[in-house]
Amino acid sequence: MTIPTLPKHVPTPGAPAFAQRLRALMTAGTPAVCPIHVGLGDPVPGSSSLATITHAIARHLVDGTADQLPVFNTAPPPALRILQAASWARLDAMTGDFDQMPADLAGDLWHCVGAVCASPGELTRAEGRAASDLLLRLGYPRRAGEVLGLLDADIHTHVFHPETVRAELAVLFRLHPGAQDILEERALQAAADESLPPRARLALANFVVVRNGKRGTQTLALHTAAWFGQQAMAQITGSGMDRHLAEHTLYRAIAYVPFLRKDGDQTMELLDRAALALEDACPSPDAGLQRLAWEDHAFPMFETLSKTLLAQGKTEQALASSERLTHLSPYDHRAWAVRAQALVAAGHLEDAAVAWEQTLPQGGLPVAAALFYLGWVHQQLGSPAEAAEHYRRSLAVDPTAPVVNEHLEAVTA
């Protein structure tokens, strides 16, 4: 059986296309099911792990227990709140002012967070980290900058505080989107600063490695940051979950180095070491926040592993890895997208369609890509009418991905 090549659903970048997506979402009738990022409603059965973590951060911040929060790994897309509000046809919830969230959407937790953040000077360092992380997750970078006192910071000369260096860098990246290369240089400088804690330096080094790796660029910064990360890791003491997770993040990040030079064996060696460190860190299922943090690290591990295995043609291993991904976060569209890709690579088109269908009940923008690929499956299976219907539904959610129109024209010509 000849396995068809899976096309890429890539929306057009830029502000005009983004505005077009918002307008389409307003009328598409695919409301996001999770209420967390728009108003901090309570988690529902369809809430992703990312959303549940956002809610947990808010709860601990409000309860005065921010110092109990572990280090989380993944942040939601910056525009998630706006996109979800658009899927609810709530233009009034897209405002950049945290305090202007409509009364029928803002839950008690939302108001409590606003009260805590109203006096940034009274926050502890742990509370400042949690508050800024939360506000970035909710799409309020200026409020996050206010919490950390960064609104007037000079990105060329700002001195990072040892306890909030990662949080400060994250906020500055969002506040200065046109100066991210400069901020990457600052991150590399900070990764070499022995006055900063080794865990902070490791996180900064990993950040630079991953940013270059995702761009596919073999740069001096990539290799320098990888070296700084290994030096920082060597200075991290202890043997518990925190150390194992630190090892995991290092190996997963520096796997980009051999990956970019197309050294498959060493890439897998480093990913295997990352996976082993992750397993060593695994807490019990009832470990609460610690389990949530572990799963937050495990998701990108198995996402990266699945994609790497697919790129190397190791389909059976990719199937196993992607199945574990869906168990980690069954309501995350990214998990089902990778699972479907593995099933397509294995020639199981009908099963891939079932995987893409898992995204539809979650609503929001990810429905557009899922509908496109469902249309593609019908097209491959010789059902042009069903394919065309799915393509049209995809365009109703997001009309900015040229590949959808191309395929619609092909099945209706």
CSV table of C-alpha atoms in Angstrom, one decimal:
chain,number,residue,atom,x,y,z
A,1,MET,CA,0.0,0.0,0.0
A,2,THR,CA,1.3,3.4,-1.0
A,3,ILE,CA,1.0,5.8,2.0
A,4,PRO,CA,-0.1,9.2,1.0
A,5,THR,CA,1.9,12.3,2.0
A,6,LEU,CA,0.1,14.3,4.7
A,7,PRO,CA,-0.3,17.9,3.6
A,8,LYS,CA,0.4,20.7,6.1
A,9,HIS,CA,-2.4,22.9,7.4
A,10,VAL,CA,-0.6,26.3,7.9
A,11,PRO,CA,-2.7,29.4,8.4
A,12,THR,CA,-1.4,32.6,6.8
A,13,PRO,CA,0.7,34.6,9.3
A,14,GLY,CA,0.2,38.3,10.2
A,15,ALA,CA,-2.3,40.7,11.8
A,16,PRO,CA,-4.8,40.8,8.9
A,17,ALA,CA,-5.1,37.1,8.7
A,18,PHE,CA,-5.4,36.9,12.5
A,19,ALA,CA,-8.3,39.4,12.4
A,20,GLN,CA,-9.9,37.3,9.6
A,21,ARG,CA,-9.6,34.2,11.9
A,22,LEU,CA,-11.3,36.0,14.7
A,23,ARG,CA,-14.2,37.2,12.5
A,24,ALA,CA,-14.7,33.6,11.3
A,25,LEU,CA,-14.6,32.1,14.8
A,26,MET,CA,-17.2,34.6,15.9
A,27,THR,CA,-19.8,33.0,13.5
A,28,ALA,CA,-18.4,29.4,13.1
A,29,GLY,CA,-20.4,27.9,15.9
A,30,THR,CA,-17.5,25.9,17.4
A,31,PRO,CA,-17.3,27.3,21.0
A,32,ALA,CA,-14.4,26.3,23.1
A,33,VAL,CA,-15.6,23.9,25.8
A,34,CYS,CA,-13.1,24.9,28.5
A,35,PRO,CA,-13.9,28.1,30.6
A,36,ILE,CA,-10.5,28.5,32.2
A,37,HIS,CA,-8.7,31.0,30.0
A,38,VAL,CA,-11.7,33.3,29.6
A,39,GLY,CA,-12.7,34.2,33.1
A,40,LEU,CA,-10.9,31.5,35.2
A,41,GLY,CA,-14.0,29.2,35.4
A,42,ASP,CA,-13.6,25.8,37.1
A,43,PRO,CA,-12.1,23.0,35.1
A,44,VAL,CA,-14.5,20.8,33.1
A,45,PRO,CA,-14.1,17.2,31.8
A,46,GLY,CA,-12.9,18.7,28.5
A,47,SER,CA,-10.2,20.9,30.0
A,48,SER,CA,-6.7,20.2,28.8
A,49,SER,CA,-3.7,19.8,31.2
A,50,LEU,CA,-2.5,23.2,30.1
A,51,ALA,CA,-5.7,24.8,31.2
A,52,THR,CA,-5.8,22.8,34.5
A,53,ILE,CA,-2.3,24.1,35.3
A,54,THR,CA,-3.4,27.7,34.6
A,55,HIS,CA,-6.3,27.2,37.1
A,56,ALA,CA,-4.0,25.6,39.7
A,57,ILE,CA,-1.6,28.5,39.5
A,58,ALA,CA,-4.4,31.0,40.0
A,59,ARG,CA,-5.8,29.1,43.0
A,60,HIS,CA,-2.4,28.9,44.8
A,61,LEU,CA,-1.7,32.5,44.1
A,62,VAL,CA,-5.0,33.5,45.6
A,63,ASP,CA,-4.6,31.1,48.5
A,64,GLY,CA,-1.2,32.5,49.4
A,65,THR,CA,0.6,29.2,48.7
A,66,ALA,CA,2.5,30.2,45.5
A,67,ASP,CA,5.7,29.0,47.1
A,68,GLN,CA,4.3,25.4,46.8
A,69,LEU,CA,4.0,25.6,43.0
A,70,PRO,CA,6.5,23.4,41.2
A,71,VAL,CA,8.2,24.4,37.9
A,72,PHE,CA,5.9,23.9,35.0
A,73,ASN,CA,7.2,23.4,31.5
A,74,THR,CA,4.7,24.5,28.9
A,75,ALA,CA,2.8,27.8,28.2
A,76,PRO,CA,-0.3,28.2,26.2
A,77,PRO,CA,-0.3,30.2,23.0
A,78,PRO,CA,-0.3,34.0,23.7
A,79,ALA,CA,-3.6,34.6,21.9
A,80,LEU,CA,-5.5,31.6,23.4
A,81,ARG,CA,-7.9,33.8,25.5
A,82,ILE,CA,-8.7,36.0,22.5
A,83,LEU,CA,-9.3,33.0,20.2
A,84,GLN,CA,-11.5,31.3,22.7
A,85,ALA,CA,-13.5,34.4,23.4
A,86,ALA,CA,-14.0,34.8,19.7
A,87,SER,CA,-15.3,31.2,19.5
A,88,TRP,CA,-17.9,32.3,22.1
A,89,ALA,CA,-18.7,35.3,20.0
A,90,ARG,CA,-17.6,37.5,22.9
A,91,LEU,CA,-15.9,40.5,21.5
A,92,ASP,CA,-16.1,42.1,24.9
A,93,ALA,CA,-13.8,39.4,26.4
A,94,MET,CA,-11.0,40.2,24.0
A,95,THR,CA,-9.9,43.4,25.7
A,96,GLY,CA,-6.3,43.8,26.8
A,97,ASP,CA,-7.4,45.1,30.2
A,98,PHE,CA,-7.6,42.3,32.8
A,99,ASP,CA,-10.1,44.3,34.9
A,100,GLN,CA,-12.5,44.7,31.9
A,101,MET,CA,-13.5,41.0,31.7
A,102,PRO,CA,-17.3,40.9,31.4
A,103,ALA,CA,-19.1,40.3,34.7
A,104,ASP,CA,-20.9,37.2,33.4
A,105,LEU,CA,-17.6,35.6,32.4
A,106,ALA,CA,-15.3,36.6,35.2
A,107,GLY,CA,-15.5,34.1,38.1
A,108,ASP,CA,-14.7,34.7,41.7
A,109,LEU,CA,-11.2,33.4,41.1
A,110,TRP,CA,-10.7,36.0,38.4
A,111,HIS,CA,-11.6,38.8,40.8
A,112,CYS,CA,-9.4,37.4,43.5
A,113,VAL,CA,-6.4,37.3,41.2
A,114,GLY,CA,-7.1,40.9,40.3
A,115,ALA,CA,-7.1,41.9,43.9
A,116,VAL,CA,-3.8,40.0,44.6
A,117,CYS,CA,-2.1,41.7,41.6
A,118,ALA,CA,-3.4,45.2,42.5
A,119,SER,CA,-0.4,45.8,44.8
A,120,PRO,CA,2.6,44.3,43.1
A,121,GLY,CA,5.0,45.8,45.6
A,122,GLU,CA,3.5,43.6,48.3
A,123,LEU,CA,4.1,40.3,46.4
A,124,THR,CA,6.8,37.9,47.4
A,125,ARG,CA,9.2,36.7,44.7
A,126,ALA,CA,7.3,33.4,44.5
A,127,GLU,CA,4.0,35.3,44.2
A,128,GLY,CA,5.5,37.6,41.5
A,129,ARG,CA,6.6,34.6,39.5
A,130,ALA,CA,3.3,32.9,39.8
A,131,ALA,CA,1.3,36.1,39.0
A,132,SER,CA,3.4,37.0,36.0
A,133,ASP,CA,3.2,33.4,34.6
A,134,LEU,CA,-0.6,33.4,35.1
A,135,LEU,CA,-1.1,36.8,33.5
A,136,LEU,CA,1.0,35.7,30.5
A,137,ARG,CA,-1.1,32.5,30.2
A,138,LEU,CA,-4.3,34.6,30.2
A,139,GLY,CA,-2.9,37.0,27.6
A,140,TYR,CA,-2.1,40.1,29.6
A,141,PRO,CA,1.6,40.8,29.1
A,142,ARG,CA,1.4,44.4,30.2
A,143,ARG,CA,-0.2,43.4,33.5
A,144,ALA,CA,2.5,40.8,33.9
A,145,GLY,CA,5.1,43.4,33.3
A,146,GLU,CA,3.5,45.7,35.9
A,147,VAL,CA,3.6,42.8,38.4
A,148,LEU,CA,7.4,42.4,37.9
A,149,GLY,CA,8.1,46.1,37.5
A,150,LEU,CA,9.3,45.7,33.9
A,151,LEU,CA,7.1,48.2,32.0
A,152,ASP,CA,10.0,50.7,31.9
A,153,ALA,CA,12.8,48.2,31.8
A,154,ASP,CA,15.7,48.8,29.3
A,155,ILE,CA,16.2,45.4,27.6
A,156,HIS,CA,19.8,46.2,26.9
A,157,THR,CA,20.7,46.9,30.6
A,158,HIS,CA,18.1,45.3,32.8
A,159,VAL,CA,19.6,43.3,35.6
A,160,PHE,CA,17.7,40.1,36.2
A,161,HIS,CA,16.9,39.1,39.8
A,162,PRO,CA,18.2,35.6,40.6
A,163,GLU,CA,14.8,34.4,41.9
A,164,THR,CA,12.7,35.7,39.0
A,165,VAL,CA,15.1,35.7,36.0
A,166,ARG,CA,13.0,33.2,34.0
A,167,ALA,CA,9.8,35.0,34.7
A,168,GLU,CA,11.3,38.4,33.8
A,169,LEU,CA,12.7,37.1,30.5
A,170,ALA,CA,9.3,35.5,29.6
A,171,VAL,CA,7.5,38.8,30.2
A,172,LEU,CA,10.1,40.9,28.3
A,173,PHE,CA,9.8,38.6,25.3
A,174,ARG,CA,6.1,39.3,25.2
A,175,LEU,CA,6.5,43.0,25.8
A,176,HIS,CA,9.1,43.5,23.1
A,177,PRO,CA,8.2,41.2,20.2
A,178,GLY,CA,10.5,43.2,17.8
A,179,ALA,CA,13.5,42.7,20.0
A,180,GLN,CA,13.5,39.0,20.7
A,181,ASP,CA,16.9,38.4,19.1
A,182,ILE,CA,18.4,41.0,21.6
A,183,LEU,CA,16.6,39.3,24.4
A,184,GLU,CA,17.9,35.9,23.3
A,185,GLU,CA,21.4,37.4,23.5
A,186,ARG,CA,20.6,38.6,27.1
A,187,ALA,CA,19.4,35.1,27.9
A,188,LEU,CA,22.6,33.6,26.7
A,189,GLN,CA,24.6,36.1,28.7
A,190,ALA,CA,22.6,35.3,31.8
A,191,ALA,CA,23.1,31.5,31.2
A,192,ALA,CA,26.8,32.2,31.7
A,193,ASP,CA,26.4,34.3,34.8
A,194,GLU,CA,27.7,32.2,37.7
A,195,SER,CA,25.9,34.6,40.2
A,196,LEU,CA,22.6,33.1,39.1
A,197,PRO,CA,21.3,29.8,40.5
A,198,PRO,CA,22.3,26.8,38.3
A,199,ARG,CA,18.6,25.9,37.7
A,200,ALA,CA,17.9,29.3,36.4
A,201,ARG,CA,21.0,29.2,34.1
A,202,LEU,CA,19.9,25.8,32.9
A,203,ALA,CA,16.5,27.1,32.0
A,204,LEU,CA,18.0,30.0,30.2
A,205,ALA,CA,20.4,27.9,28.2
A,206,ASN,CA,17.6,25.4,27.3
A,207,PHE,CA,15.5,28.4,26.1
A,208,VAL,CA,18.2,29.5,23.7
A,209,VAL,CA,18.9,26.0,22.4
A,210,VAL,CA,15.2,25.3,21.8
A,211,ARG,CA,14.6,28.7,20.1
A,212,ASN,CA,17.4,28.1,17.7
A,213,GLY,CA,16.5,24.5,17.3
A,214,LYS,CA,12.9,25.2,16.3
A,215,ARG,CA,14.2,27.7,13.7
A,216,GLY,CA,16.4,24.9,12.3
A,217,THR,CA,19.5,27.1,12.7
A,218,GLN,CA,23.0,25.7,13.4
A,219,THR,CA,24.3,28.7,15.2
A,220,LEU,CA,27.1,29.5,17.6
A,221,ALA,CA,24.5,30.5,20.1
A,222,LEU,CA,22.9,27.0,19.9
A,223,HIS,CA,26.2,25.2,20.7
A,224,THR,CA,27.3,27.8,23.3
A,225,ALA,CA,23.9,27.5,25.1
A,226,ALA,CA,24.1,23.7,25.0
A,227,TRP,CA,27.5,23.9,26.7
A,228,PHE,CA,26.3,26.3,29.3
A,229,GLY,CA,23.3,24.1,30.0
A,230,GLN,CA,25.5,21.1,30.7
A,231,GLN,CA,27.8,23.2,32.9
A,232,ALA,CA,24.8,24.4,34.9
A,233,MET,CA,23.4,20.8,35.2
A,234,ALA,CA,26.7,19.7,36.7
A,235,GLN,CA,26.2,22.2,39.5
A,236,ILE,CA,22.6,21.1,40.4
A,237,THR,CA,22.7,18.9,43.5
A,238,GLY,CA,20.2,16.4,44.9
A,239,SER,CA,18.6,13.3,43.6
A,240,GLY,CA,14.9,13.8,43.7
A,241,MET,CA,12.2,14.7,41.2
A,242,ASP,CA,13.4,18.2,40.7
A,243,ARG,CA,16.9,17.0,39.7
A,244,HIS,CA,15.5,14.3,37.4
A,245,LEU,CA,13.3,16.8,35.6
A,246,ALA,CA,16.2,19.2,35.2
A,247,GLU,CA,18.2,16.4,33.5
A,248,HIS,CA,15.2,15.6,31.4
A,249,THR,CA,14.8,19.2,30.1
A,250,LEU,CA,18.6,19.4,29.4
A,251,TYR,CA,18.7,16.2,27.3
A,252,ARG,CA,15.5,17.0,25.4
A,253,ALA,CA,16.8,20.5,24.6
A,254,ILE,CA,20.3,19.5,23.5
A,255,ALA,CA,18.9,16.7,21.3
A,256,TYR,CA,18.4,19.6,18.8
A,257,VAL,CA,22.2,19.7,18.3
A,258,PRO,CA,22.6,16.3,16.6
A,259,PHE,CA,19.1,16.6,15.1
A,260,LEU,CA,20.1,19.6,13.1
A,261,ARG,CA,23.2,17.9,11.8
A,262,LYS,CA,21.0,14.9,10.8
A,263,ASP,CA,22.7,12.6,13.3
A,264,GLY,CA,19.7,10.3,14.0
A,265,ASP,CA,21.6,7.9,16.4
A,266,GLN,CA,22.8,10.6,18.7
A,267,THR,CA,19.5,12.4,18.6
A,268,MET,CA,17.7,9.3,19.8
A,269,GLU,CA,20.5,8.6,22.4
A,270,LEU,CA,19.8,12.0,24.0
A,271,LEU,CA,16.0,11.6,23.8
A,272,ASP,CA,16.3,8.2,25.4
A,273,ARG,CA,18.3,9.8,28.2
A,274,ALA,CA,15.6,12.4,28.5
A,275,ALA,CA,13.0,9.8,28.7
A,276,LEU,CA,14.9,7.8,31.4
A,277,ALA,CA,15.3,10.9,33.5
A,278,LEU,CA,11.6,11.6,33.1
A,279,GLU,CA,10.7,8.1,34.3
A,280,ASP,CA,13.0,8.5,37.3
A,281,ALA,CA,11.2,11.7,38.2
A,282,CYS,CA,7.7,10.2,37.9
A,283,PRO,CA,5.7,10.7,41.1
A,284,SER,CA,2.6,8.7,42.2
A,285,PRO,CA,-0.7,9.4,40.4
A,286,ASP,CA,-2.1,11.0,43.5
A,287,ALA,CA,0.8,13.4,44.0
A,288,GLY,CA,-1.3,16.5,43.1
A,289,LEU,CA,0.8,19.4,41.9
A,290,GLN,CA,3.9,17.3,41.5
A,291,ARG,CA,2.1,14.9,39.2
A,292,LEU,CA,0.6,17.8,37.2
A,293,ALA,CA,4.1,19.2,36.8
A,294,TRP,CA,5.5,15.8,35.7
A,295,GLU,CA,2.8,15.4,33.1
A,296,ASP,CA,3.5,18.9,31.9
A,297,HIS,CA,7.1,17.9,31.2
A,298,ALA,CA,6.1,14.5,29.8
A,299,PHE,CA,3.8,15.9,27.2
A,300,PRO,CA,6.5,17.7,25.1
A,301,MET,CA,8.8,14.7,25.7
A,302,PHE,CA,6.5,12.3,24.0
A,303,GLU,CA,5.4,14.8,21.4
A,304,THR,CA,9.1,15.4,20.4
A,305,LEU,CA,9.8,11.7,20.5
A,306,SER,CA,6.8,10.8,18.4
A,307,LYS,CA,7.7,13.4,15.7
A,308,THR,CA,11.3,12.4,15.7
A,309,LEU,CA,10.4,8.7,15.3
A,310,LEU,CA,8.1,9.6,12.4
A,311,ALA,CA,10.9,11.6,10.8
A,312,GLN,CA,13.1,8.6,11.0
A,313,GLY,CA,10.5,6.3,9.6
A,314,LYS,CA,10.1,4.3,12.8
A,315,THR,CA,6.3,4.1,12.6
A,316,GLU,CA,5.6,1.3,15.1
A,317,GLN,CA,7.6,3.2,17.8
A,318,ALA,CA,5.9,6.4,16.9
A,319,LEU,CA,2.5,4.7,17.3
A,320,ALA,CA,3.4,3.6,20.8
A,321,SER,CA,4.8,7.0,21.8
A,322,SER,CA,1.8,8.9,20.4
A,323,GLU,CA,-0.6,6.6,22.2
A,324,ARG,CA,1.0,7.5,25.5
A,325,LEU,CA,0.7,11.2,24.5
A,326,THR,CA,-3.1,10.9,24.2
A,327,HIS,CA,-3.2,9.3,27.6
A,328,LEU,CA,-1.2,12.2,29.2
A,329,SER,CA,-3.7,14.9,28.0
A,330,PRO,CA,-6.7,13.4,26.3
A,331,TYR,CA,-8.3,16.8,25.7
A,332,ASP,CA,-5.3,18.4,24.0
A,333,HIS,CA,-5.7,18.8,20.2
A,334,ARG,CA,-1.9,18.5,19.8
A,335,ALA,CA,-1.9,15.0,21.2
A,336,TRP,CA,-4.5,13.8,18.7
A,337,ALA,CA,-2.8,15.6,15.8
A,338,VAL,CA,0.4,13.7,16.5
A,339,ARG,CA,-1.5,10.4,17.0
A,340,ALA,CA,-3.3,10.9,13.7
A,341,GLN,CA,0.0,11.6,11.9
A,342,ALA,CA,1.5,8.3,13.3
A,343,LEU,CA,-1.7,6.4,12.2
A,344,VAL,CA,-1.4,7.9,8.7
A,345,ALA,CA,2.2,6.9,8.5
A,346,ALA,CA,1.1,3.3,9.4
A,347,GLY,CA,-1.5,3.4,6.7
A,348,HIS,CA,-4.5,3.4,9.1
A,349,LEU,CA,-6.5,6.2,7.5
A,350,GLU,CA,-9.8,5.3,9.2
A,351,ASP,CA,-8.2,5.2,12.6
A,352,ALA,CA,-6.5,8.6,11.9
A,353,ALA,CA,-9.9,10.0,11.2
A,354,VAL,CA,-11.1,8.8,14.5
A,355,ALA,CA,-8.1,10.6,16.2
A,356,TRP,CA,-8.8,13.9,14.4
A,357,GLU,CA,-12.4,13.6,15.4
A,358,GLN,CA,-11.4,13.8,19.1
A,359,THR,CA,-10.6,17.5,18.6
A,360,LEU,CA,-14.0,18.5,17.4
A,361,PRO,CA,-15.9,18.4,20.8
A,362,GLN,CA,-13.2,20.7,22.3
A,363,GLY,CA,-14.2,23.6,19.9
A,364,GLY,CA,-12.2,26.7,19.1
A,365,LEU,CA,-9.6,27.3,16.4
A,366,PRO,CA,-8.0,23.8,16.4
A,367,VAL,CA,-11.3,22.4,14.9
A,368,ALA,CA,-10.3,24.0,11.6
A,369,ALA,CA,-7.2,21.8,11.1
A,370,ALA,CA,-9.0,18.7,12.4
A,371,LEU,CA,-11.8,19.3,9.9
A,372,PHE,CA,-9.3,19.8,7.0
A,373,TYR,CA,-7.6,16.5,7.8
A,374,LEU,CA,-10.9,14.7,8.1
A,375,GLY,CA,-11.7,16.0,4.6
A,376,TRP,CA,-8.3,14.9,3.4
A,377,VAL,CA,-9.0,11.3,4.7
A,378,HIS,CA,-12.3,11.3,2.9
A,379,GLN,CA,-10.5,12.5,-0.3
A,380,GLN,CA,-8.0,9.7,0.0
A,381,LEU,CA,-10.7,7.1,0.5
A,382,GLY,CA,-12.6,8.2,-2.6
A,383,SER,CA,-15.4,10.2,-1.1
A,384,PRO,CA,-15.1,13.7,-2.7
A,385,ALA,CA,-18.5,14.9,-1.5
A,386,GLU,CA,-17.7,14.2,2.2
A,387,ALA,CA,-14.3,15.7,1.7
A,388,ALA,CA,-15.7,18.9,0.2
A,389,GLU,CA,-18.1,19.2,3.2
A,390,HIS,CA,-15.3,19.0,5.7
A,391,TYR,CA,-13.2,21.4,3.8
A,392,ARG,CA,-16.0,24.0,3.7
A,393,ARG,CA,-16.5,23.5,7.5
A,394,SER,CA,-12.8,24.0,8.0
A,395,LEU,CA,-12.9,27.3,6.1
A,396,ALA,CA,-15.8,28.5,8.2
A,397,VAL,CA,-13.6,28.2,11.3
A,398,ASP,CA,-10.4,29.5,9.7
A,399,PRO,CA,-10.4,30.8,6.1
A,400,THR,CA,-6.7,31.7,6.1
A,401,ALA,CA,-5.0,28.3,5.4
A,402,PRO,CA,-4.5,28.2,1.6
A,403,VAL,CA,-4.1,24.4,1.5
A,404,VAL,CA,-7.8,24.1,2.4
A,405,ASN,CA,-9.0,26.0,-0.7
A,406,GLU,CA,-6.5,24.1,-2.9
A,407,HIS,CA,-8.0,20.7,-1.8
A,408,LEU,CA,-11.6,22.0,-2.0
A,409,GLU,CA,-11.0,23.1,-5.6
A,410,ALA,CA,-9.5,19.6,-6.4
A,411,VAL,CA,-12.5,17.7,-5.2
A,412,THR,CA,-15.1,20.0,-6.7
A,413,ALA,CA,-13.5,20.6,-10.1
